[in-house]
Amino acid sequence: ASDNPVSIVYDGSKYLVAFHESSTIGWNLFAHFVSTSGLVDANRIMLRDSTYSPGFPFLNFDGTNYLVVWSDSLFTPNSIIMGRYFNTNGTPIENEFTIFSPLNGMTPFYGVPIFNINNLTILI
């Protein structure tokens, strides 16, 4: 179950692949850049650490930066959908932010970011 790619996005020159990796207290979310010839960059990008019980990372590219969306506190009534932008080097460019939180007894499970021209839509 560890290191399974769960989301891939192409920025026009390379791929970003996000995956889970198990730790002693839960799952961490990481990513690697992969060239079009299949070479995996040795530097692993930390997307979210296990202290937040993250899961289901989804990626998209807006033409300038990557948006990573994931679930925190997964499989609990407090599950929330979070997001964070990363530049094309894999460096976070701002703090993570909440996209959806529980509302009227409904708990979001995961969100998929979709860019359309200048608009962002998150499917939950």
Short mmCIF file of C-alpha atoms in Angstrom, two decimals:
data_model
loop_
_atom_site.label_atom_id
_atom_site.label_comp_id
_atom_site.label_asym_id
_atom_site.label_seq_id
_atom_site.Cartn_x
_atom_site.Cartn_y
_atom_site.Cartn_z
CA ALA A 1 0.00 0.00 0.00
CA SER A 2 2.97 2.33 0.46
CA ASP A 3 4.41 4.36 -2.44
CA ASN A 4 1.40 3.84 -4.67
CA PRO A 5 1.08 6.84 -7.03
CA VAL A 6 -2.33 8.32 -6.45
CA SER A 7 -2.14 11.49 -8.55
CA ILE A 8 -0.08 12.65 -11.52
CA VAL A 9 0.02 15.99 -13.32
CA TYR A 10 2.06 17.20 -16.31
CA ASP A 11 3.28 20.82 -16.48
CA GLY A 12 4.45 20.77 -20.11
CA SER A 13 8.00 19.63 -19.34
CA LYS A 14 7.85 17.15 -16.45
CA TYR A 15 5.43 15.15 -14.32
CA LEU A 16 4.71 15.57 -10.64
CA VAL A 17 3.64 12.32 -8.97
CA ALA A 18 2.04 12.36 -5.50
CA PHE A 19 1.90 9.27 -3.29
CA HIS A 20 1.38 7.98 0.25
CA GLU A 21 4.14 6.53 2.36
CA SER A 22 3.59 4.91 5.71
CA SER A 23 5.26 6.08 8.91
CA THR A 24 5.09 4.76 12.45
CA ILE A 25 2.03 6.92 13.18
CA GLY A 26 0.21 7.05 9.83
CA TRP A 27 0.60 8.17 6.24
CA ASN A 28 2.79 10.96 4.89
CA LEU A 29 2.08 12.56 1.52
CA PHE A 30 5.07 13.03 -0.77
CA ALA A 31 5.75 13.82 -4.42
CA HIS A 32 8.56 13.29 -6.92
CA PHE A 33 9.24 14.99 -10.22
CA VAL A 34 9.56 12.54 -13.12
CA SER A 35 11.04 13.45 -16.51
CA THR A 36 9.29 12.58 -19.76
CA SER A 37 11.93 9.86 -20.23
CA GLY A 38 10.96 8.30 -16.87
CA LEU A 39 13.84 9.51 -14.69
CA VAL A 40 12.68 10.04 -11.10
CA ASP A 41 14.19 13.04 -9.31
CA ALA A 42 15.98 11.86 -6.15
CA ASN A 43 14.60 14.76 -4.08
CA ARG A 44 11.32 13.85 -2.43
CA ILE A 45 8.85 16.69 -1.77
CA MET A 46 6.96 16.60 1.53
CA LEU A 47 3.35 17.53 0.83
CA ARG A 48 1.85 16.77 4.26
CA ASP A 49 3.16 14.86 7.28
CA SER A 50 1.42 12.10 9.20
CA THR A 51 0.55 14.24 12.24
CA TYR A 52 -2.47 15.51 10.27
CA SER A 53 -3.71 12.05 9.15
CA PRO A 54 -3.67 13.13 5.49
CA GLY A 55 -4.83 11.16 2.50
CA PHE A 56 -5.95 11.27 -1.11
CA PRO A 57 -3.68 13.92 -2.61
CA PHE A 58 -4.82 15.30 -5.95
CA LEU A 59 -2.70 17.53 -8.19
CA ASN A 60 -3.27 20.12 -10.85
CA PHE A 61 -1.14 22.73 -12.63
CA ASP A 62 -2.47 26.23 -13.35
CA GLY A 63 0.21 27.11 -15.90
CA THR A 64 2.48 28.63 -13.25
CA ASN A 65 2.19 26.61 -10.02
CA TYR A 66 0.98 23.25 -8.81
CA LEU A 67 -2.05 23.02 -6.56
CA VAL A 68 -2.05 20.05 -4.19
CA VAL A 69 -5.38 19.17 -2.56
CA TRP A 70 -5.75 16.49 0.13
CA SER A 71 -7.90 15.37 3.07
CA ASP A 72 -6.78 15.95 6.67
CA SER A 73 -8.19 13.87 9.57
CA LEU A 74 -9.26 11.32 7.01
CA PHE A 75 -11.96 8.83 8.03
CA THR A 76 -13.09 10.97 10.96
CA PRO A 77 -16.10 13.30 11.41
CA ASN A 78 -13.58 16.19 11.41
CA SER A 79 -12.20 15.46 7.94
CA ILE A 80 -11.39 18.64 6.01
CA ILE A 81 -10.15 19.31 2.49
CA MET A 82 -6.91 21.30 2.45
CA GLY A 83 -4.84 22.84 -0.34
CA ARG A 84 -1.41 24.33 -0.90
CA TYR A 85 0.41 25.81 -3.89
CA PHE A 86 3.93 24.71 -4.83
CA ASN A 87 6.19 26.29 -7.45
CA THR A 88 7.75 24.35 -10.32
CA ASN A 89 10.75 23.50 -8.11
CA GLY A 90 8.46 21.82 -5.56
CA THR A 91 8.79 24.58 -2.96
CA PRO A 92 5.63 25.66 -1.09
CA ILE A 93 4.78 29.24 -2.03
CA GLU A 94 2.23 29.87 0.71
CA ASN A 95 0.71 28.24 3.77
CA GLU A 96 -1.84 25.47 3.40
CA PHE A 97 -5.48 26.60 3.41
CA THR A 98 -8.87 25.03 4.14
CA ILE A 99 -11.07 24.43 1.11
CA PHE A 100 -13.98 22.51 2.69
CA SER A 101 -14.81 21.56 6.25
CA PRO A 102 -17.73 19.54 7.70
CA LEU A 103 -21.09 21.26 7.25
CA ASN A 104 -24.51 20.24 8.57
CA GLY A 105 -23.30 16.75 9.46
CA MET A 106 -21.75 16.17 6.02
CA THR A 107 -18.03 15.41 5.95
CA PRO A 108 -15.96 15.95 2.79
CA PHE A 109 -13.93 12.90 1.79
CA TYR A 110 -11.61 14.27 -0.91
CA GLY A 111 -11.39 17.08 -3.44
CA VAL A 112 -10.14 17.12 -7.03
CA PRO A 113 -8.83 20.47 -8.34
CA ILE A 114 -9.70 21.44 -11.93
CA PHE A 115 -8.47 24.63 -13.60
CA ASN A 116 -10.49 26.11 -16.45
CA ILE A 117 -8.91 29.24 -17.98
CA ASN A 118 -8.84 31.58 -14.93
CA ASN A 119 -11.20 29.63 -12.68
CA LEU A 120 -10.58 26.92 -10.14
CA THR A 121 -13.19 24.28 -9.33
CA ILE A 122 -12.85 21.68 -6.58
CA LEU A 123 -14.96 18.57 -7.06
CA ILE A 124 -15.89 16.84 -3.83
#
